Amino acid sequence: MLGKTAGGLFWMCRYLERSANNARLIEAGSRMTMTRSSAADSEWESVLSAANVKAMYLGKNDAIQRASVIDFLLRDRENPSSVMSVVEAARSNARLVRVALTREVWEAVNDTWMRLKDALARPVSDADLPNVLELIRQQSAQVRGALHGTMLRNDIFNFCRVGTFIERADNVARILDVKYFVLLPSVSMVGSSIDNFQWEAILRSAAAERSFAWLNKESGPRAIAEFLILDQRLPRSIAFCYTNIARNLGYLEEGYGESRPSRAMCDETLARLTRTDVETIFDGGLHEFIQWILQANNALGLQIEQDYRFYA
């Protein structure tokens, strides 16, 4: 496969996953501001930091305010990670590789772009925000369903899946890191009802609250972090993402008949995830562990691009 086509598939799925992930970050911020309305601006600062767009936002805005942050993350075309920007980029990549996609996948991507373009044509009101966030998630799921239901399990499908899981692992790590930045009023709040509410909000933002309840009798930071990082039964856990990245990179290696450095990098990260436990993570620092995940994930994405000559 030409590197240009492989890159188009990889980034189409990364961008579509990112659109839903942005919606989850906004939801996480919105839920957690309920516990600290007097410090709401700092809550939204943490969301910008977790989305890695704080500096870009402050380059355009004098103050961090809820409405402007939400608009920046949803609609601002100067923000390359806004929902509108990434949905347009996904559609552009889908057009580039249209001959590699089934009609159902192309139509799902195009429908996503048209519906969100209409929904985000103007600033989103507080009353409409929950419905808009749900629409973003539903449209991403629609594309994913078309992909699973109609695409051959070949290199095209594998590049799509690798892009999805690289982006998803990044997002889950960032949602967890939102909790680290400024959300606790003080150390004394650890273990309080506010602290527990915020951790449960993170579960909801990762679409994992019901699954967690099925498998765990007790809640708390360690149990939730373990579930989102290490539990390979959860489709959004970091360990689940890396298990599937390794699998799909393995299929690509089999198909092309040669090993690539990205597979070894993925296996190294997966090995650390499978060998560690939540107590070790918390002893070394959750934030520090998350930062390692983010750096390793970013490096892996860049290596995949090099291995398969996405810009050739």
mmCIF file of C-alpha atoms in Angstrom, residues 30-309:
data_model
loop_
_atom_site.group_PDB
_atom_site.id
_atom_site.type_symbol
_atom_site.label_atom_id
_atom_site.label_comp_id
_atom_site.label_asym_id
_atom_site.label_seq_id
_atom_site.Cartn_x
_atom_site.Cartn_y
_atom_site.Cartn_z
ATOM 1 C CA SER A 30 -18.461 20.043 32.977
ATOM 2 C CA ARG A 31 -19.202 17.296 35.484
ATOM 3 C CA MET A 32 -16.299 18.131 37.728
ATOM 4 C CA THR A 33 -17.056 21.858 37.853
ATOM 5 C CA MET A 34 -20.303 20.873 39.582
ATOM 6 C CA THR A 35 -18.256 20.127 42.698
ATOM 7 C CA ARG A 36 -16.335 23.422 42.691
ATOM 8 C CA SER A 37 -18.389 26.162 41.076
ATOM 9 C CA SER A 38 -16.309 28.805 42.856
ATOM 10 C CA ALA A 39 -13.170 27.546 41.092
ATOM 11 C CA ALA A 40 -14.698 26.723 37.718
ATOM 12 C CA ASP A 41 -12.090 28.621 35.705
ATOM 13 C CA SER A 42 -9.287 26.493 37.107
ATOM 14 C CA GLU A 43 -11.269 23.385 36.222
ATOM 15 C CA TRP A 44 -11.422 24.483 32.594
ATOM 16 C CA GLU A 45 -7.726 25.328 32.681
ATOM 17 C CA SER A 46 -7.102 21.686 33.553
ATOM 18 C CA VAL A 47 -9.170 20.559 30.560
ATOM 19 C CA LEU A 48 -7.116 22.789 28.241
ATOM 20 C CA SER A 49 -3.921 21.398 29.750
ATOM 21 C CA ALA A 50 -5.111 17.826 29.345
ATOM 22 C CA ALA A 51 -6.069 18.524 25.718
ATOM 23 C CA ASN A 52 -2.591 20.010 25.188
ATOM 24 C CA VAL A 53 -3.996 23.264 23.783
ATOM 25 C CA LYS A 54 -3.650 25.633 26.746
ATOM 26 C CA ALA A 55 -0.889 27.742 25.172
ATOM 27 C CA MET A 56 -2.794 27.996 21.908
ATOM 28 C CA TYR A 57 -5.953 29.032 23.735
ATOM 29 C CA LEU A 58 -4.180 31.716 25.764
ATOM 30 C CA GLY A 59 -2.650 33.054 22.568
ATOM 31 C CA LYS A 60 -6.175 33.962 21.458
ATOM 32 C CA ASN A 61 -7.998 34.653 24.737
ATOM 33 C CA ASP A 62 -7.217 36.877 27.707
ATOM 34 C CA ALA A 63 -8.966 34.713 30.300
ATOM 35 C CA ILE A 64 -10.057 31.126 30.810
ATOM 36 C CA GLN A 65 -13.842 31.024 30.844
ATOM 37 C CA ARG A 66 -16.213 28.138 30.387
ATOM 38 C CA ALA A 67 -17.991 29.378 27.271
ATOM 39 C CA SER A 68 -14.824 30.353 25.436
ATOM 40 C CA VAL A 69 -13.058 27.097 26.328
ATOM 41 C CA ILE A 70 -15.966 24.996 25.083
ATOM 42 C CA ASP A 71 -16.189 27.025 21.885
ATOM 43 C CA PHE A 72 -12.433 26.677 21.358
ATOM 44 C CA LEU A 73 -12.574 22.902 21.777
ATOM 45 C CA LEU A 74 -15.688 22.440 19.664
ATOM 46 C CA ARG A 75 -15.738 25.062 16.913
ATOM 47 C CA ASP A 76 -12.524 27.078 16.584
ATOM 48 C CA ARG A 77 -11.022 26.354 13.158
ATOM 49 C CA GLU A 78 -7.708 27.893 14.264
ATOM 50 C CA ASN A 79 -7.480 25.088 16.810
ATOM 51 C CA PRO A 80 -6.367 22.049 14.765
ATOM 52 C CA SER A 81 -7.717 19.753 17.494
ATOM 53 C CA SER A 82 -11.203 21.256 17.737
ATOM 54 C CA VAL A 83 -14.060 18.940 16.853
ATOM 55 C CA MET A 84 -14.868 20.890 13.706
ATOM 56 C CA SER A 85 -11.226 20.901 12.592
ATOM 57 C CA VAL A 86 -10.672 17.190 13.120
ATOM 58 C CA VAL A 87 -13.976 16.179 11.514
ATOM 59 C CA GLU A 88 -13.076 18.198 8.425
ATOM 60 C CA ALA A 89 -9.611 16.636 8.427
ATOM 61 C CA ALA A 90 -11.151 13.159 8.758
ATOM 62 C CA ARG A 91 -13.408 13.806 5.774
ATOM 63 C CA SER A 92 -10.486 15.141 3.723
ATOM 64 C CA ASN A 93 -8.488 12.006 4.477
ATOM 65 C CA ALA A 94 -11.509 9.835 3.680
ATOM 66 C CA ARG A 95 -11.823 11.536 0.283
ATOM 67 C CA LEU A 96 -8.122 10.940 -0.306
ATOM 68 C CA VAL A 97 -8.515 7.189 0.302
ATOM 69 C CA ARG A 98 -12.105 6.798 -0.864
ATOM 70 C CA VAL A 99 -11.301 3.910 -3.214
ATOM 71 C CA ALA A 100 -9.993 1.979 -0.180
ATOM 72 C CA LEU A 101 -13.241 2.439 1.754
ATOM 73 C CA THR A 102 -16.599 0.750 1.386
ATOM 74 C CA ARG A 103 -19.519 2.934 0.399
ATOM 75 C CA GLU A 104 -20.963 2.571 3.905
ATOM 76 C CA VAL A 105 -17.803 3.879 5.585
ATOM 77 C CA TRP A 106 -17.482 6.840 3.235
ATOM 78 C CA GLU A 107 -21.144 7.759 3.706
ATOM 79 C CA ALA A 108 -20.816 7.505 7.490
ATOM 80 C CA VAL A 109 -17.788 9.835 7.471
ATOM 81 C CA ASN A 110 -19.498 12.280 5.135
ATOM 82 C CA ASP A 111 -22.693 12.205 7.206
ATOM 83 C CA THR A 112 -20.644 12.926 10.330
ATOM 84 C CA TRP A 113 -19.099 15.980 8.700
ATOM 85 C CA MET A 114 -22.451 17.309 7.446
ATOM 86 C CA ARG A 115 -24.316 16.821 10.726
ATOM 87 C CA LEU A 116 -21.578 18.289 12.917
ATOM 88 C CA LYS A 117 -21.017 21.174 10.529
ATOM 89 C CA ASP A 118 -24.670 22.057 11.045
ATOM 90 C CA ALA A 119 -24.652 21.448 14.811
ATOM 91 C CA LEU A 120 -21.524 23.580 15.286
ATOM 92 C CA ALA A 121 -22.449 26.376 12.895
ATOM 93 C CA ARG A 122 -22.967 28.669 15.897
ATOM 94 C CA PRO A 123 -21.844 28.727 19.538
ATOM 95 C CA VAL A 124 -23.407 25.897 21.511
ATOM 96 C CA SER A 125 -25.703 26.983 24.328
ATOM 97 C CA ASP A 126 -25.593 25.413 27.781
ATOM 98 C CA ALA A 127 -28.980 23.824 27.137
ATOM 99 C CA ASP A 128 -27.822 22.263 23.857
ATOM 100 C CA LEU A 129 -24.370 21.162 25.010
ATOM 101 C CA PRO A 130 -25.334 17.661 26.290
ATOM 102 C CA ASN A 131 -27.133 16.857 23.034
ATOM 103 C CA VAL A 132 -24.251 18.141 20.911
ATOM 104 C CA LEU A 133 -21.699 16.114 22.863
ATOM 105 C CA GLU A 134 -23.887 13.029 22.483
ATOM 106 C CA LEU A 135 -24.216 13.670 18.730
ATOM 107 C CA ILE A 136 -20.428 13.837 18.380
ATOM 108 C CA ARG A 137 -20.021 10.512 20.149
ATOM 109 C CA GLN A 138 -22.835 8.893 18.153
ATOM 110 C CA GLN A 139 -21.385 9.978 14.820
ATOM 111 C CA SER A 140 -17.986 8.569 15.727
ATOM 112 C CA ALA A 141 -19.660 5.301 16.713
ATOM 113 C CA GLN A 142 -21.566 5.247 13.417
ATOM 114 C CA VAL A 143 -18.331 5.339 11.435
ATOM 115 C CA ARG A 144 -16.792 2.703 13.677
ATOM 116 C CA GLY A 145 -19.823 0.456 13.150
ATOM 117 C CA ALA A 146 -19.634 0.827 9.372
ATOM 118 C CA LEU A 147 -15.927 0.051 9.484
ATOM 119 C CA HIS A 148 -16.421 -3.112 11.524
ATOM 120 C CA GLY A 149 -19.456 -4.244 9.582
ATOM 121 C CA THR A 150 -18.299 -3.769 5.995
ATOM 122 C CA MET A 151 -14.491 -3.628 5.670
ATOM 123 C CA LEU A 152 -12.225 -6.525 4.751
ATOM 124 C CA ARG A 153 -9.798 -7.553 7.490
ATOM 125 C CA ASN A 154 -6.712 -6.543 5.526
ATOM 126 C CA ASP A 155 -4.026 -3.866 5.740
ATOM 127 C CA ILE A 156 -6.640 -1.148 5.182
ATOM 128 C CA PHE A 157 -8.559 -2.269 8.265
ATOM 129 C CA ASN A 158 -5.353 -2.661 10.278
ATOM 130 C CA PHE A 159 -4.158 0.885 9.609
ATOM 131 C CA CYS A 160 -7.594 2.160 10.630
ATOM 132 C CA ARG A 161 -7.535 0.219 13.876
ATOM 133 C CA VAL A 162 -3.997 1.234 14.775
ATOM 134 C CA GLY A 163 -4.954 4.894 14.313
ATOM 135 C CA THR A 164 -8.056 4.474 16.469
ATOM 136 C CA PHE A 165 -6.226 2.824 19.361
ATOM 137 C CA ILE A 166 -3.239 5.197 19.321
ATOM 138 C CA GLU A 167 -5.686 8.093 19.672
ATOM 139 C CA ARG A 168 -7.828 6.339 22.268
ATOM 140 C CA ALA A 169 -4.870 5.500 24.509
ATOM 141 C CA ASP A 170 -3.808 9.144 24.345
ATOM 142 C CA ASN A 171 -7.289 10.309 25.302
ATOM 143 C CA VAL A 172 -7.784 7.960 28.242
ATOM 144 C CA ALA A 173 -4.425 9.060 29.637
ATOM 145 C CA ARG A 174 -5.377 12.720 29.233
ATOM 146 C CA ILE A 175 -8.764 12.255 30.900
ATOM 147 C CA LEU A 176 -6.997 10.667 33.863
ATOM 148 C CA ASP A 177 -4.529 13.525 33.956
ATOM 149 C CA VAL A 178 -7.343 16.090 34.153
ATOM 150 C CA LYS A 179 -7.777 14.807 37.694
ATOM 151 C CA TYR A 180 -4.157 15.567 38.495
ATOM 152 C CA PHE A 181 -3.870 19.224 37.518
ATOM 153 C CA VAL A 182 -6.050 21.423 39.712
ATOM 154 C CA LEU A 183 -9.274 19.640 40.405
ATOM 155 C CA LEU A 184 -8.771 18.935 44.087
ATOM 156 C CA PRO A 185 -9.171 22.035 46.289
ATOM 157 C CA SER A 186 -6.456 20.710 48.588
ATOM 158 C CA VAL A 187 -4.764 17.529 49.717
ATOM 159 C CA SER A 188 -7.307 17.365 52.518
ATOM 160 C CA MET A 189 -10.018 16.655 49.936
ATOM 161 C CA VAL A 190 -8.456 13.319 48.948
ATOM 162 C CA GLY A 191 -10.951 10.579 49.812
ATOM 163 C CA SER A 192 -13.788 13.053 50.324
ATOM 164 C CA SER A 193 -17.164 12.962 48.600
ATOM 165 C CA ILE A 194 -15.878 15.618 46.152
ATOM 166 C CA ASP A 195 -12.837 13.500 45.320
ATOM 167 C CA ASN A 196 -14.977 10.398 44.790
ATOM 168 C CA PHE A 197 -17.450 12.314 42.624
ATOM 169 C CA GLN A 198 -14.617 13.516 40.394
ATOM 170 C CA TRP A 199 -13.208 10.013 39.946
ATOM 171 C CA GLU A 200 -16.680 8.728 39.089
ATOM 172 C CA ALA A 201 -17.036 11.576 36.586
ATOM 173 C CA ILE A 202 -13.869 10.334 34.902
ATOM 174 C CA LEU A 203 -15.431 6.869 34.628
ATOM 175 C CA ARG A 204 -18.522 8.335 32.980
ATOM 176 C CA SER A 205 -16.403 10.369 30.594
ATOM 177 C CA ALA A 206 -14.621 7.191 29.534
ATOM 178 C CA ALA A 207 -17.981 5.401 29.032
ATOM 179 C CA ALA A 208 -16.906 2.945 31.716
ATOM 180 C CA GLU A 209 -19.135 3.582 34.734
ATOM 181 C CA ARG A 210 -21.502 0.639 34.215
ATOM 182 C CA SER A 211 -18.740 -1.802 33.323
ATOM 183 C CA PHE A 212 -16.832 -0.724 36.416
ATOM 184 C CA ALA A 213 -19.898 -1.253 38.611
ATOM 185 C CA TRP A 214 -20.397 -4.758 37.214
ATOM 186 C CA LEU A 215 -16.834 -5.773 38.101
ATOM 187 C CA ASN A 216 -16.123 -3.854 41.306
ATOM 188 C CA LYS A 217 -17.941 -3.815 44.627
ATOM 189 C CA GLU A 218 -15.948 -0.826 45.889
ATOM 190 C CA SER A 219 -14.910 2.385 44.136
ATOM 191 C CA GLY A 220 -12.001 4.759 44.763
ATOM 192 C CA PRO A 221 -9.020 6.251 42.913
ATOM 193 C CA ARG A 222 -6.924 3.086 42.800
ATOM 194 C CA ALA A 223 -9.729 0.840 41.581
ATOM 195 C CA ILE A 224 -10.785 3.342 38.910
ATOM 196 C CA ALA A 225 -7.229 4.034 37.733
ATOM 197 C CA GLU A 226 -6.518 0.296 37.586
ATOM 198 C CA PHE A 227 -9.658 -0.256 35.510
ATOM 199 C CA LEU A 228 -8.871 2.528 33.009
ATOM 200 C CA ILE A 229 -5.173 1.741 32.699
ATOM 201 C CA LEU A 230 -4.685 -1.992 33.175
ATOM 202 C CA ASP A 231 -7.949 -3.916 32.711
ATOM 203 C CA GLN A 232 -7.829 -5.571 29.287
ATOM 204 C CA ARG A 233 -11.554 -6.320 29.383
ATOM 205 C CA LEU A 234 -12.395 -2.626 29.016
ATOM 206 C CA PRO A 235 -12.364 -1.433 25.357
ATOM 207 C CA ARG A 236 -11.105 2.000 26.392
ATOM 208 C CA SER A 237 -8.381 0.953 28.820
ATOM 209 C CA ILE A 238 -4.801 1.771 27.888
ATOM 210 C CA ALA A 239 -3.791 -1.900 28.166
ATOM 211 C CA PHE A 240 -6.666 -2.924 25.854
ATOM 212 C CA CYS A 241 -5.564 -0.299 23.326
ATOM 213 C CA TYR A 242 -1.987 -1.540 23.338
ATOM 214 C CA THR A 243 -3.005 -5.174 23.079
ATOM 215 C CA ASN A 244 -4.893 -4.300 19.909
ATOM 216 C CA ILE A 245 -2.187 -2.032 18.495
ATOM 217 C CA ALA A 246 0.280 -4.915 18.913
ATOM 218 C CA ARG A 247 -2.163 -7.315 17.231
ATOM 219 C CA ASN A 248 -2.820 -5.073 14.239
ATOM 220 C CA LEU A 249 0.854 -4.182 13.811
ATOM 221 C CA GLY A 250 1.514 -7.927 13.881
ATOM 222 C CA TYR A 251 -1.005 -8.477 11.090
ATOM 223 C CA LEU A 252 0.700 -5.740 9.052
ATOM 224 C CA GLU A 253 4.084 -7.378 9.564
ATOM 225 C CA GLU A 254 2.690 -10.734 8.433
ATOM 226 C CA GLY A 255 1.092 -9.155 5.393
ATOM 227 C CA TYR A 256 4.199 -7.255 4.326
ATOM 228 C CA GLY A 257 6.625 -9.991 5.308
ATOM 229 C CA GLU A 258 9.000 -7.911 7.424
ATOM 230 C CA SER A 259 9.288 -6.588 10.957
ATOM 231 C CA ARG A 260 9.230 -2.871 11.720
ATOM 232 C CA PRO A 261 10.620 -0.920 14.715
ATOM 233 C CA SER A 262 7.117 0.245 15.715
ATOM 234 C CA ARG A 263 6.115 -3.314 16.659
ATOM 235 C CA ALA A 264 9.048 -3.604 19.069
ATOM 236 C CA MET A 265 8.196 -0.213 20.597
ATOM 237 C CA CYS A 266 4.583 -1.267 21.079
ATOM 238 C CA ASP A 267 5.591 -4.592 22.625
ATOM 239 C CA GLU A 268 7.876 -2.801 25.084
ATOM 240 C CA THR A 269 5.082 -0.517 26.280
ATOM 241 C CA LEU A 270 2.603 -3.393 26.460
ATOM 242 C CA ALA A 271 5.063 -5.462 28.482
ATOM 243 C CA ARG A 272 5.390 -2.683 31.053
ATOM 244 C CA LEU A 273 1.615 -2.364 31.255
ATOM 245 C CA THR A 274 1.117 -6.086 31.787
ATOM 246 C CA ARG A 275 3.932 -6.385 34.348
ATOM 247 C CA THR A 276 2.908 -3.491 36.581
ATOM 248 C CA ASP A 277 0.087 -3.123 39.084
ATOM 249 C CA VAL A 278 -1.871 -0.162 40.379
ATOM 250 C CA GLU A 279 0.024 0.015 43.684
ATOM 251 C CA THR A 280 3.303 0.377 41.808
ATOM 252 C CA ILE A 281 1.766 3.094 39.650
ATOM 253 C CA PHE A 282 0.531 5.108 42.633
ATOM 254 C CA ASP A 283 3.774 4.608 44.567
ATOM 255 C CA GLY A 284 5.705 6.107 41.659
ATOM 256 C CA GLY A 285 3.094 8.782 41.011
ATOM 257 C CA LEU A 286 0.006 8.525 38.809
ATOM 258 C CA HIS A 287 0.829 11.759 36.990
ATOM 259 C CA GLU A 288 4.358 10.558 36.258
ATOM 260 C CA PHE A 289 3.063 7.247 34.919
ATOM 261 C CA ILE A 290 0.518 9.020 32.721
ATOM 262 C CA GLN A 291 3.204 11.330 31.358
ATOM 263 C CA TRP A 292 5.280 8.279 30.446
ATOM 264 C CA ILE A 293 2.287 6.768 28.636
ATOM 265 C CA LEU A 294 1.691 9.984 26.693
ATOM 266 C CA GLN A 295 5.328 10.247 25.641
ATOM 267 C CA ALA A 296 5.552 6.568 24.669
ATOM 268 C CA ASN A 297 2.282 6.778 22.739
ATOM 269 C CA ASN A 298 3.382 9.876 20.827
ATOM 270 C CA ALA A 299 6.724 8.260 19.967
ATOM 271 C CA LEU A 300 4.949 5.137 18.739
ATOM 272 C CA GLY A 301 2.666 7.146 16.474
ATOM 273 C CA LEU A 302 5.648 8.920 14.921
ATOM 274 C CA GLN A 303 7.493 5.619 14.458
ATOM 275 C CA ILE A 304 4.496 4.054 12.701
ATOM 276 C CA GLU A 305 4.454 6.986 10.285
ATOM 277 C CA GLN A 306 8.144 6.442 9.556
ATOM 278 C CA ASP A 307 7.845 2.666 9.243
ATOM 279 C CA TYR A 308 5.051 2.829 6.690
ATOM 280 C CA ARG A 309 6.189 6.000 4.933
#
